[in-house]
Amino acid sequence: MAQFEEVAKKSVLHPKPDGLILQYGTAGFRTRARDLDHVMFRMGLLAALRSKRTKSTIGVMVTASHNPEEDNGVKLIDPLGEMVTPAWEDYATQLANAEQNGLLTALKDIIEKEAVNMDQEAFVVLGRDTRPSSEKLSQAVSDGVASLGGKSHDYGLVTTPQLHFMVCCRNTQGQYGTSTTEGYYRKLAQAFIQLTKHAPNRTDDQKHLKVDGANGIGALKLKEMESFLQKELQISVFNDGREGKLNLLCGADYVKVQQSPPQGVQMTAGERCCSFDGDADRIVYYYVDSAGHFHLLDGDKIATLISAFLKEFLIEAGLDLQIAVVQTAYANGSSSRYLGETMKVDVYCTKTGVKHLHHKAQEFDIGVYFEANGHGTVLFSKAAERKIRQLANDQNASDKRRKSAQILESTVDLINQTVGDAISDMLVIEAVLALKGLSIQQWDAIYTDLPNRQLKVKVADRRVIDTADAERRAVSPAGLQEAIDALVRKYNMSRAFVRPSGTEDVVRVYSEADTQGNADTLAYEVGLAVYRLAGGIGEEPKPLN
């Protein structure tokens, strides 16, 4: 076949380094940009096959999210804007790791297994973040698509959630929205303006928000969007990419892990601030109090705020829809207790990784999911959306019920249901705070987080750690879970778990306890147990205090 001749010819221009092995993880492939050219070409091939197989537009995003600037990565986007299915993740790994002379065999194997009709047209859309390496790597993806006779459209610089949005718009024939950045801005801004009309007496002071753009794509796109918001939100963007380095001492991941503000943001007491990550699919909020203490409002606080808001208006609208919150083992114990015991909302725990949360959230009328790191969204079933829209337009319903349904309808339109989206989530949070008349301190006071600590332990092979119960218990190596249980019993209100990293040979340790000192000591002691029982390398973990 001429197509395979073209693949063979083009693949020589994108050679695979000998012996390099990569794994398609939750966030796709991620490593040093210099090692990714062959992967990008091959993901172009795979995206073309996926497009032919599903008879749909497929997306390819070139980004390494919150990783350092010298890294890059790639992820595939399925027809409705969701992450690619597990079977195709395996194909991605298979294709990326095939040695140069085995590439065509690997490709034909996928075609055969999936019964791909090679005469079917293929269409792939591309997007990229602001890394210096992204443009060249995007071109390698285009080469891969073209090698199999596919067509592509390059959206250029976009946030990861924007590309997910575009893919969904194209495959729903515009029902979800218009597949341009302007279509994205217009849909979200109109929904935000509609929602905040219901907020009484908003002052200019309450409309102001400081945003740390992580020196990434989110900062650029937020500036483009400002005019659409018609001064209903007044944004000051810091770390906008003009001076600093991507994700260096700034961004959502830095703020969450360091529990301190990013460089370059001047904060006054009680002022609302938030941080995006490098590709704008995560967000965390924070403020300093009058004593200068830093307060972080992470994904758990965001999930609680949004689910409480949705539940209140569902009750007011008289809509009998099941709302559930999906968390991971990293969710703070206080948030899980507050949601379950005070809010009377169903809470579920899944393995770490947004694909697991997204999949679980699809089981409910309304599924709210956020990882503690600030990556998350809300999913509405088709039936739930239909009931909300019907009531919002029902002239026979009482004014109170109809108004509550209209608020819910605008919320549905404001949320990017395809994936966690820092811009969309920010607008939802700002609207909820405005409608509820809440300051950031009042939001923070809904419940108090238990002190916690995360750390990493270097090991020779992370695969020696195996877990169960949504990663909350270690099954191997022998004796590790018993050691963790004994350590946890020493402290009040404590828990701890360990899990292998999805991307590097480290084991991640999480601890919680009644005081920060106890959480720190517990994390250190569990880290030491991991080091000794799971093949630690390098220096032993040291006490944190």
Coordinates of C-alpha atoms in Angstrom, one line a residue:
M1 CA 0.0 0.0 0.0
A2 CA 1.2 3.5 -0.9
Q3 CA 0.2 4.7 2.6
F4 CA 2.7 2.4 4.3
E5 CA 5.4 3.4 1.9
E6 CA 4.8 7.0 2.9
V7 CA 4.9 6.1 6.6
A8 CA 8.2 4.2 6.0
K9 CA 9.7 7.2 4.1
K10 CA 8.6 9.8 6.6
S11 CA 9.4 7.8 9.8
V12 CA 13.1 8.0 8.8
L13 CA 12.9 11.8 9.4
H14 CA 11.6 11.1 12.9
P15 CA 13.9 8.3 14.1
K16 CA 13.5 6.6 17.5
P17 CA 16.5 6.7 19.9
D18 CA 17.7 3.1 20.5
G19 CA 16.4 1.5 23.7
L20 CA 14.2 4.5 24.8
I21 CA 11.0 3.1 26.5
L22 CA 8.1 5.3 27.4
Q23 CA 4.7 4.6 28.9
Y24 CA 1.4 6.4 28.0
G25 CA 0.2 7.4 31.4
T26 CA -2.8 9.4 32.8
A27 CA -1.4 12.5 31.1
G28 CA -0.2 10.8 27.9
F29 CA 3.6 10.8 27.2
R30 CA 5.8 13.2 29.1
T31 CA 9.6 13.4 29.1
R32 CA 12.5 15.7 27.9
A33 CA 11.4 17.4 24.7
R34 CA 14.5 16.3 22.8
D35 CA 13.4 12.6 23.1
L36 CA 9.9 13.1 21.7
D37 CA 10.1 13.7 18.0
H38 CA 9.5 10.1 17.0
V39 CA 6.7 9.8 19.6
M40 CA 4.9 12.9 18.1
F41 CA 5.1 11.5 14.5
R42 CA 3.7 8.1 15.7
M43 CA 0.9 9.8 17.7
G44 CA 0.0 11.5 14.5
L45 CA -0.3 8.0 12.9
L46 CA -2.3 6.7 15.8
A47 CA -4.7 9.8 15.8
A48 CA -5.3 9.2 12.1
L49 CA -6.2 5.5 12.8
R50 CA -8.4 6.5 15.7
S51 CA -10.2 9.0 13.5
K52 CA -10.8 6.4 10.8
R53 CA -12.0 3.9 13.4
T54 CA -14.5 6.3 15.1
K55 CA -15.3 8.3 11.9
S56 CA -14.8 11.4 14.1
T57 CA -12.4 14.2 14.6
I58 CA -9.6 13.3 17.1
G59 CA -7.5 15.8 19.0
V60 CA -3.8 15.8 19.8
M61 CA -2.5 18.2 22.4
V62 CA 1.3 18.9 22.7
T63 CA 2.0 19.9 26.3
A64 CA 3.7 18.8 29.5
S65 CA 1.3 20.7 31.7
H66 CA 3.0 21.5 35.1
N67 CA 6.4 19.9 34.2
P68 CA 9.5 22.1 33.7
E69 CA 9.9 24.1 30.5
E70 CA 12.5 21.7 29.0
D71 CA 10.0 18.8 29.1
N72 CA 7.2 18.2 26.7
G73 CA 4.4 15.7 26.1
V74 CA 1.4 14.6 24.1
K75 CA -2.1 13.4 24.8
L76 CA -4.9 12.2 22.5
I77 CA -8.4 13.4 22.8
D78 CA -11.4 11.2 21.9
P79 CA -14.5 12.2 20.0
L80 CA -16.6 13.8 22.9
G81 CA -13.5 15.6 24.3
E82 CA -12.7 12.9 26.7
M83 CA -9.4 11.1 27.2
V84 CA -8.6 8.3 24.8
T85 CA -9.8 4.8 25.8
P86 CA -7.5 2.4 27.7
A87 CA -7.1 0.0 24.8
W88 CA -5.8 2.9 22.6
E89 CA -3.5 4.0 25.5
D90 CA -1.9 0.6 25.1
Y91 CA -1.6 1.0 21.3
A92 CA 0.1 4.4 21.9
T93 CA 2.7 2.7 24.2
Q94 CA 3.2 -0.1 21.7
L95 CA 3.6 2.3 18.7
A96 CA 5.9 4.7 20.6
N97 CA 8.2 1.9 21.7
A98 CA 8.4 0.0 18.5
E99 CA 12.0 0.0 17.1
Q100 CA 12.4 1.7 13.8
N101 CA 12.4 -1.5 11.8
G102 CA 9.3 -2.8 13.6
L103 CA 7.1 0.3 13.2
L104 CA 5.1 -0.9 10.2
T105 CA 4.4 -4.2 11.9
A106 CA 3.1 -2.5 15.0
L107 CA 1.0 -0.2 12.9
K108 CA -0.5 -3.1 10.9
D109 CA -1.2 -5.0 14.1
I110 CA -3.4 -2.1 15.4
I111 CA -5.2 -1.8 12.1
E112 CA -6.0 -5.5 12.1
K113 CA -7.0 -5.7 15.8
E114 CA -9.4 -2.7 15.4
A115 CA -10.5 -3.6 11.9
V116 CA -9.7 0.0 10.7
N117 CA -11.1 0.8 7.3
M118 CA -8.0 2.5 5.7
D119 CA -10.2 4.1 3.0
Q120 CA -12.1 6.0 5.6
E121 CA -11.1 9.7 5.8
A122 CA -9.2 10.9 8.9
F123 CA -9.4 14.4 10.5
V124 CA -7.2 15.4 13.4
V125 CA -7.0 18.8 15.2
L126 CA -3.8 19.9 17.0
G127 CA -3.1 22.3 19.8
R128 CA 0.0 23.3 21.7
D129 CA 1.3 25.1 24.8
T130 CA 3.9 27.9 24.9
R131 CA 7.0 25.7 25.4
P132 CA 9.8 26.5 22.9
S133 CA 9.8 22.9 21.7
S134 CA 6.0 22.7 21.1
E135 CA 5.8 24.1 17.5
K136 CA 8.4 21.7 16.1
L137 CA 6.8 18.8 17.9
S138 CA 3.4 19.7 16.5
Q139 CA 4.8 19.6 13.0
A140 CA 5.9 16.0 13.7
V141 CA 2.3 15.1 14.6
S142 CA 1.1 16.7 11.4
D143 CA 3.6 14.6 9.4
G144 CA 2.3 11.5 11.0
V145 CA -1.3 12.3 10.2
A146 CA -0.5 13.2 6.6
S147 CA 1.6 10.0 6.2
L148 CA -1.7 8.0 6.5
G149 CA -3.6 10.3 4.1
G150 CA -5.3 12.2 7.0
K151 CA -6.1 15.9 7.1
S152 CA -5.4 18.1 10.1
H153 CA -6.2 21.5 11.4
D154 CA -3.7 23.3 13.7
Y155 CA -5.3 25.5 16.3
G156 CA -1.8 26.7 17.4
L157 CA -1.5 28.0 20.9
V158 CA -4.5 26.9 23.0
T159 CA -5.0 25.6 26.5
T160 CA -5.5 21.9 26.8
P161 CA -9.2 22.3 27.8
Q162 CA -9.8 24.5 24.8
L163 CA -8.7 21.7 22.5
H164 CA -10.9 19.2 24.3
F165 CA -13.8 21.8 23.8
M166 CA -13.0 22.1 20.1
V167 CA -13.1 18.3 19.6
C168 CA -16.4 18.0 21.3
C169 CA -17.9 20.9 19.3
R170 CA -16.8 19.4 16.0
N171 CA -18.2 15.9 16.8
T172 CA -21.5 17.2 18.1
Q173 CA -22.0 19.4 15.0
G174 CA -21.9 22.5 17.0
Q175 CA -24.4 21.5 19.7
Y176 CA -21.8 21.8 22.4
G177 CA -20.6 25.2 21.0
T178 CA -18.6 26.7 18.2
S179 CA -15.2 25.1 17.6
T180 CA -13.1 28.3 17.7
T181 CA -11.4 30.1 20.6
E182 CA -13.9 32.9 20.1
G183 CA -16.7 30.4 20.3
Y184 CA -15.2 29.1 23.6
Y185 CA -14.9 32.6 25.1
R186 CA -18.4 33.6 24.0
K187 CA -20.1 30.6 25.4
L188 CA -18.4 30.8 28.8
A189 CA -18.6 34.6 29.1
Q190 CA -22.4 34.7 28.2
A191 CA -23.1 32.0 30.8
F192 CA -21.0 33.9 33.4
I193 CA -22.8 37.2 32.8
Q194 CA -26.2 35.4 32.9
L195 CA -25.3 33.8 36.3
T196 CA -23.9 36.9 37.9
K197 CA -27.0 38.9 37.0
H198 CA -28.6 37.0 39.9
A199 CA -26.0 38.2 42.4
P200 CA -27.3 41.2 44.3
N201 CA -25.2 44.4 44.8
R202 CA -21.8 43.2 43.5
T203 CA -19.3 45.9 44.0
D204 CA -16.2 46.5 41.7
D205 CA -14.1 45.4 44.7
Q206 CA -15.9 42.0 44.7
K207 CA -15.3 41.6 41.0
H208 CA -11.5 41.8 41.2
L209 CA -9.3 38.7 41.1
K210 CA -5.6 38.1 40.9
V211 CA -4.5 35.2 38.6
D212 CA -1.0 33.6 38.4
G213 CA -0.8 32.3 34.9
A214 CA 2.3 30.1 35.6
N215 CA 4.0 31.9 32.7
G216 CA 2.0 29.6 30.4
I217 CA -0.8 29.5 27.8
G218 CA -3.5 30.2 30.4
A219 CA -2.2 33.7 30.9
L220 CA -2.4 34.5 27.1
K221 CA -5.9 33.1 26.7
L222 CA -7.3 34.8 29.8
K223 CA -6.1 38.2 28.3
E224 CA -7.8 37.3 25.0
M225 CA -11.0 36.5 26.9
E226 CA -11.2 39.7 29.1
S227 CA -13.2 41.8 26.7
F228 CA -15.9 39.1 26.4
L229 CA -16.5 39.3 30.2
Q230 CA -17.6 43.0 29.9
K231 CA -15.9 44.1 33.2
E232 CA -18.1 41.6 35.1
L233 CA -14.8 40.1 36.3
Q234 CA -11.8 42.3 36.6
I235 CA -8.6 40.2 36.3
S236 CA -5.0 41.1 37.1
V237 CA -2.8 38.5 35.5
F238 CA 0.7 37.8 37.0
N239 CA 3.4 35.5 35.7
D240 CA 2.0 36.1 32.2
G241 CA 5.0 34.7 30.3
R242 CA 6.7 38.0 29.4
E243 CA 9.6 37.5 31.9
G244 CA 9.5 34.3 34.0
K245 CA 10.0 30.7 33.0
L246 CA 7.1 28.3 32.6
N247 CA 6.0 26.7 35.9
L248 CA 9.2 28.0 37.7
L249 CA 8.3 29.1 41.3
C250 CA 4.7 29.6 40.2
G251 CA 1.6 27.8 39.0
A252 CA -1.0 25.6 40.6
D253 CA 1.3 22.7 41.2
Y254 CA 4.0 24.8 42.9
V255 CA 1.4 26.5 45.2
K256 CA -0.2 23.2 46.1
V257 CA 3.0 21.3 46.9
Q258 CA 4.9 24.2 48.6
Q259 CA 1.7 25.5 50.4
S260 CA 3.0 29.0 49.7
P261 CA 2.2 31.8 47.2
P262 CA 3.9 32.0 43.8
Q263 CA 6.7 34.3 43.0
G264 CA 5.6 37.6 41.5
V265 CA 2.2 38.0 43.1
Q266 CA 1.8 40.8 45.6
M267 CA -1.0 39.8 48.0
T268 CA -2.9 42.0 50.5
A269 CA -5.0 40.5 53.3
G270 CA -8.3 38.9 52.3
E271 CA -7.7 39.3 48.5
R272 CA -8.8 36.5 46.2
C273 CA -5.9 34.9 44.2
C274 CA -5.7 31.8 42.1
S275 CA -3.1 29.9 40.1
F276 CA -3.4 28.0 36.8
D277 CA -0.9 25.3 35.8
G278 CA 1.2 25.4 32.6
D279 CA -1.6 24.2 30.2
A280 CA -4.5 25.7 32.3
D281 CA -6.4 22.5 33.2
R282 CA -5.8 22.9 37.0
I283 CA -6.6 25.7 39.4
V284 CA -6.1 26.4 43.1
Y285 CA -7.3 29.5 45.1
Y286 CA -5.5 31.1 48.1
Y287 CA -5.3 34.2 50.2
V288 CA -3.3 35.6 53.2
D289 CA -5.1 36.7 56.4
S290 CA -4.5 39.8 58.4
A291 CA -1.7 38.1 60.3
G292 CA 0.0 37.3 57.0
H293 CA -0.7 33.5 57.2
F294 CA -1.2 31.8 53.8
H295 CA -4.4 29.8 53.2
L296 CA -4.8 27.3 50.3
L297 CA -8.2 26.4 48.8
D298 CA -7.5 23.3 46.7
G299 CA -9.5 20.9 44.6
D300 CA -11.3 19.6 47.7
K301 CA -12.5 23.1 48.7
I302 CA -13.6 23.8 45.1
A303 CA -15.6 20.5 44.9
T304 CA -17.3 21.3 48.2
L305 CA -18.2 24.9 47.2
I306 CA -19.6 23.8 43.8
S307 CA -21.5 20.7 45.1
A308 CA -23.1 22.7 48.0
F309 CA -24.2 25.3 45.5
L310 CA -25.7 22.8 43.0
K311 CA -27.5 20.9 45.8
E312 CA -29.1 24.1 47.1
F313 CA -30.5 25.1 43.7
L314 CA -31.6 21.6 42.9
I315 CA -33.7 21.6 46.1
E316 CA -35.1 25.1 45.3
A317 CA -35.9 24.0 41.8
G318 CA -37.6 20.8 43.2
L319 CA -35.5 18.6 40.9
D320 CA -34.9 15.1 42.1
L321 CA -31.4 14.5 40.7
Q322 CA -28.7 12.5 42.4
I323 CA -25.5 14.5 43.0
A324 CA -22.3 12.7 43.9
V325 CA -18.7 13.9 44.6
V326 CA -15.8 11.7 43.4
Q327 CA -12.4 12.0 45.1
T328 CA -9.1 10.2 45.3
A329 CA -7.1 9.1 48.3
Y330 CA -5.5 12.5 48.4
A331 CA -8.7 14.2 49.3
N332 CA -8.5 15.8 52.7
G333 CA -10.4 13.7 55.3
S334 CA -12.2 16.8 56.6
S335 CA -13.7 17.4 53.1
S336 CA -14.9 13.8 52.8
R337 CA -16.5 14.0 56.3
Y338 CA -18.1 17.4 55.6
L339 CA -19.6 16.3 52.3
G340 CA -20.9 13.0 53.6
E341 CA -22.0 14.0 57.1
T342 CA -23.0 17.7 56.9
M343 CA -24.0 18.1 53.2
K344 CA -25.5 14.6 52.9
V345 CA -23.9 14.2 49.5
D346 CA -22.7 10.7 48.3
V347 CA -18.9 10.6 48.2
Y348 CA -16.9 8.0 46.2
C349 CA -13.1 7.3 46.0
T350 CA -11.3 6.1 42.9
K351 CA -7.7 5.6 41.9
T352 CA -5.6 8.6 41.3
G353 CA -5.8 10.0 37.8
V354 CA -8.6 12.1 36.2
K355 CA -9.7 9.4 33.8
H356 CA -10.7 7.3 36.8
L357 CA -12.7 10.2 38.4
H358 CA -14.3 11.2 35.1
H359 CA -15.4 7.6 34.4
K360 CA -17.0 7.3 37.9
A361 CA -18.6 10.7 37.7
Q362 CA -20.5 9.6 34.5
E363 CA -22.5 7.2 36.6
F364 CA -24.6 9.9 38.3
D365 CA -27.2 12.6 37.3
I366 CA -24.6 15.1 38.4
G367 CA -21.0 14.0 39.2
V368 CA -18.6 16.5 40.7
Y369 CA -15.0 15.5 40.6
F370 CA -11.8 17.3 41.6
E371 CA -8.4 16.0 42.4
A372 CA -6.9 17.7 45.4
N373 CA -4.4 19.3 43.0
G374 CA -7.2 21.4 41.4
H375 CA -7.9 19.3 38.3
G376 CA -11.6 18.7 37.9
T377 CA -15.0 19.5 36.5
V378 CA -18.7 18.7 36.8
L379 CA -20.6 16.2 34.6
F380 CA -24.3 16.4 33.9
S381 CA -26.1 13.4 32.4
K382 CA -28.2 14.1 29.3
A383 CA -31.3 13.4 31.3
A384 CA -30.3 15.8 34.0
E385 CA -29.5 18.5 31.5
R386 CA -32.8 18.0 29.8
K387 CA -34.8 18.3 33.0
I388 CA -32.9 21.5 34.0
R389 CA -33.5 23.1 30.6
Q390 CA -37.2 22.1 30.5
L391 CA -37.9 23.6 33.9
A392 CA -35.9 26.8 33.1
N393 CA -38.3 27.4 30.2
D394 CA -41.5 26.2 31.8
Q395 CA -43.9 29.1 32.0
N396 CA -46.3 27.1 34.3
A397 CA -43.7 26.6 37.0
S398 CA -43.5 29.0 39.9
D399 CA -41.1 31.9 39.6
K400 CA -38.8 30.5 42.4
R401 CA -38.5 27.1 40.7
R402 CA -38.0 28.5 37.3
K403 CA -35.3 31.0 38.5
S404 CA -33.4 28.3 40.3
A405 CA -33.5 26.1 37.1
Q406 CA -32.2 29.1 35.1
I407 CA -29.3 29.5 37.5
L408 CA -28.6 25.8 37.1
E409 CA -28.9 26.1 33.3
S410 CA -26.3 28.9 33.2
T411 CA -24.0 26.8 35.4
V412 CA -24.3 23.9 32.9
D413 CA -23.3 26.2 30.1
L414 CA -20.4 27.7 32.1
I415 CA -18.8 24.3 32.9
N416 CA -16.5 22.6 30.5
Q417 CA -17.7 19.1 30.9
T418 CA -15.0 17.5 28.7
V419 CA -12.2 18.0 31.1
G420 CA -10.9 20.0 34.1
D421 CA -10.5 23.6 32.9
A422 CA -8.9 26.3 34.9
I423 CA -10.6 29.2 33.1
S424 CA -14.1 27.6 33.3
D425 CA -13.6 26.5 36.9
M426 CA -12.4 30.0 37.9
L427 CA -15.6 31.5 36.4
V428 CA -17.8 29.0 38.1
I429 CA -16.2 29.7 41.5
E430 CA -16.4 33.5 41.0
A431 CA -20.1 33.2 40.1
V432 CA -20.9 30.9 43.1
L433 CA -19.1 33.3 45.5
A434 CA -21.0 36.2 44.0
L435 CA -24.4 34.5 44.1
K436 CA -23.8 33.3 47.7
G437 CA -22.3 36.6 48.8
L438 CA -19.2 34.8 50.2
S439 CA -15.8 36.2 50.8
I440 CA -12.8 33.9 50.3
Q441 CA -12.4 33.7 54.1
Q442 CA -16.0 32.6 54.5
W443 CA -15.6 29.9 51.8
D444 CA -12.4 28.7 53.5
A445 CA -14.3 28.5 56.9
I446 CA -16.9 26.0 55.6
Y447 CA -14.6 23.3 57.0
T448 CA -11.0 23.2 58.2
D449 CA -8.5 21.0 56.4
L450 CA -6.6 18.4 58.5
P451 CA -2.8 19.2 58.4
N452 CA -1.2 17.0 55.7
R453 CA 2.1 16.4 54.0
Q454 CA 3.3 14.8 50.8
L455 CA 6.8 13.6 50.0
K456 CA 8.6 11.4 47.5
V457 CA 10.9 8.4 48.1
K458 CA 13.3 7.3 45.4
V459 CA 13.3 3.6 44.8
A460 CA 15.1 1.3 42.3
D461 CA 11.8 0.1 40.8
R462 CA 8.4 1.7 41.7
R463 CA 6.6 -1.5 40.5
V464 CA 7.4 -3.3 43.7
I465 CA 4.6 -1.2 45.2
D466 CA 1.2 -2.6 44.5
T467 CA -2.0 -1.1 45.9
A468 CA -5.7 -1.9 46.5
D469 CA -8.8 -0.1 47.8
A470 CA -8.5 2.9 45.4
E471 CA -4.7 3.1 46.3
R472 CA -5.4 3.5 50.0
R473 CA -3.7 0.2 51.0
A474 CA -0.4 -1.3 49.9
V475 CA -0.6 -5.0 48.9
S476 CA 3.1 -5.4 48.3
P477 CA 5.9 -5.4 49.4
A478 CA 5.2 -7.7 52.3
G479 CA 5.0 -6.0 55.6
L480 CA 4.7 -2.4 54.3
Q481 CA 1.0 -1.9 55.0
E482 CA 1.4 -3.4 58.5
A483 CA 4.2 -0.9 59.2
I484 CA 2.0 2.0 57.9
D485 CA -1.0 0.8 60.1
A486 CA 1.3 0.7 63.2
L487 CA 2.6 4.2 62.5
V488 CA -0.8 5.7 61.9
R489 CA -2.1 4.3 65.2
K490 CA 0.4 6.6 67.0
Y491 CA -1.3 9.9 66.0
N492 CA -4.8 11.4 66.4
M493 CA -7.1 11.7 63.4
S494 CA -4.4 10.3 61.2
R495 CA -4.1 8.3 58.0
A496 CA -1.4 7.7 55.5
F497 CA -1.0 5.8 52.2
V498 CA 1.7 5.2 49.6
R499 CA 1.5 4.8 45.8
P500 CA 3.9 4.4 43.0
S501 CA 4.4 7.4 40.7
G502 CA 2.9 7.1 37.3
T503 CA 5.9 8.8 35.6
E504 CA 9.1 8.3 37.6
D505 CA 10.8 5.8 39.9
V506 CA 9.6 7.3 43.1
V507 CA 6.9 6.3 45.7
R508 CA 4.6 9.1 46.7
V509 CA 3.8 9.3 50.4
Y510 CA 0.7 11.1 51.8
S511 CA -0.1 11.7 55.5
E512 CA -2.7 13.5 57.6
A513 CA -2.9 14.1 61.3
D514 CA -4.3 16.4 64.0
T515 CA -1.3 18.8 63.9
Q516 CA 1.2 19.8 61.2
G517 CA 4.0 18.5 63.3
N518 CA 2.3 15.0 63.6
A519 CA 1.5 15.0 59.8
D520 CA 5.2 15.8 59.0
T521 CA 6.5 13.2 61.4
L522 CA 4.1 10.5 60.1
A523 CA 5.1 11.3 56.5
Y524 CA 8.8 11.0 57.4
E525 CA 8.3 7.7 59.3
V526 CA 6.2 6.2 56.5
G527 CA 8.8 7.4 53.9
L528 CA 11.5 5.6 56.0
A529 CA 9.4 2.4 56.0
V530 CA 9.1 2.6 52.2
Y531 CA 12.8 3.2 51.8
R532 CA 13.7 0.2 53.9
L533 CA 11.0 -2.2 52.6
A534 CA 10.6 -1.2 48.9
G535 CA 14.2 -0.8 47.8
G536 CA 15.0 2.8 48.4
I537 CA 18.0 4.3 46.7
G538 CA 20.1 7.4 47.5
E539 CA 19.9 9.1 50.9
E540 CA 17.4 7.9 53.5
P541 CA 14.5 10.3 54.1
K542 CA 15.2 12.9 56.7
P543 CA 12.9 14.2 59.4
L544 CA 10.9 17.2 58.1
N545 CA 10.9 19.3 61.4

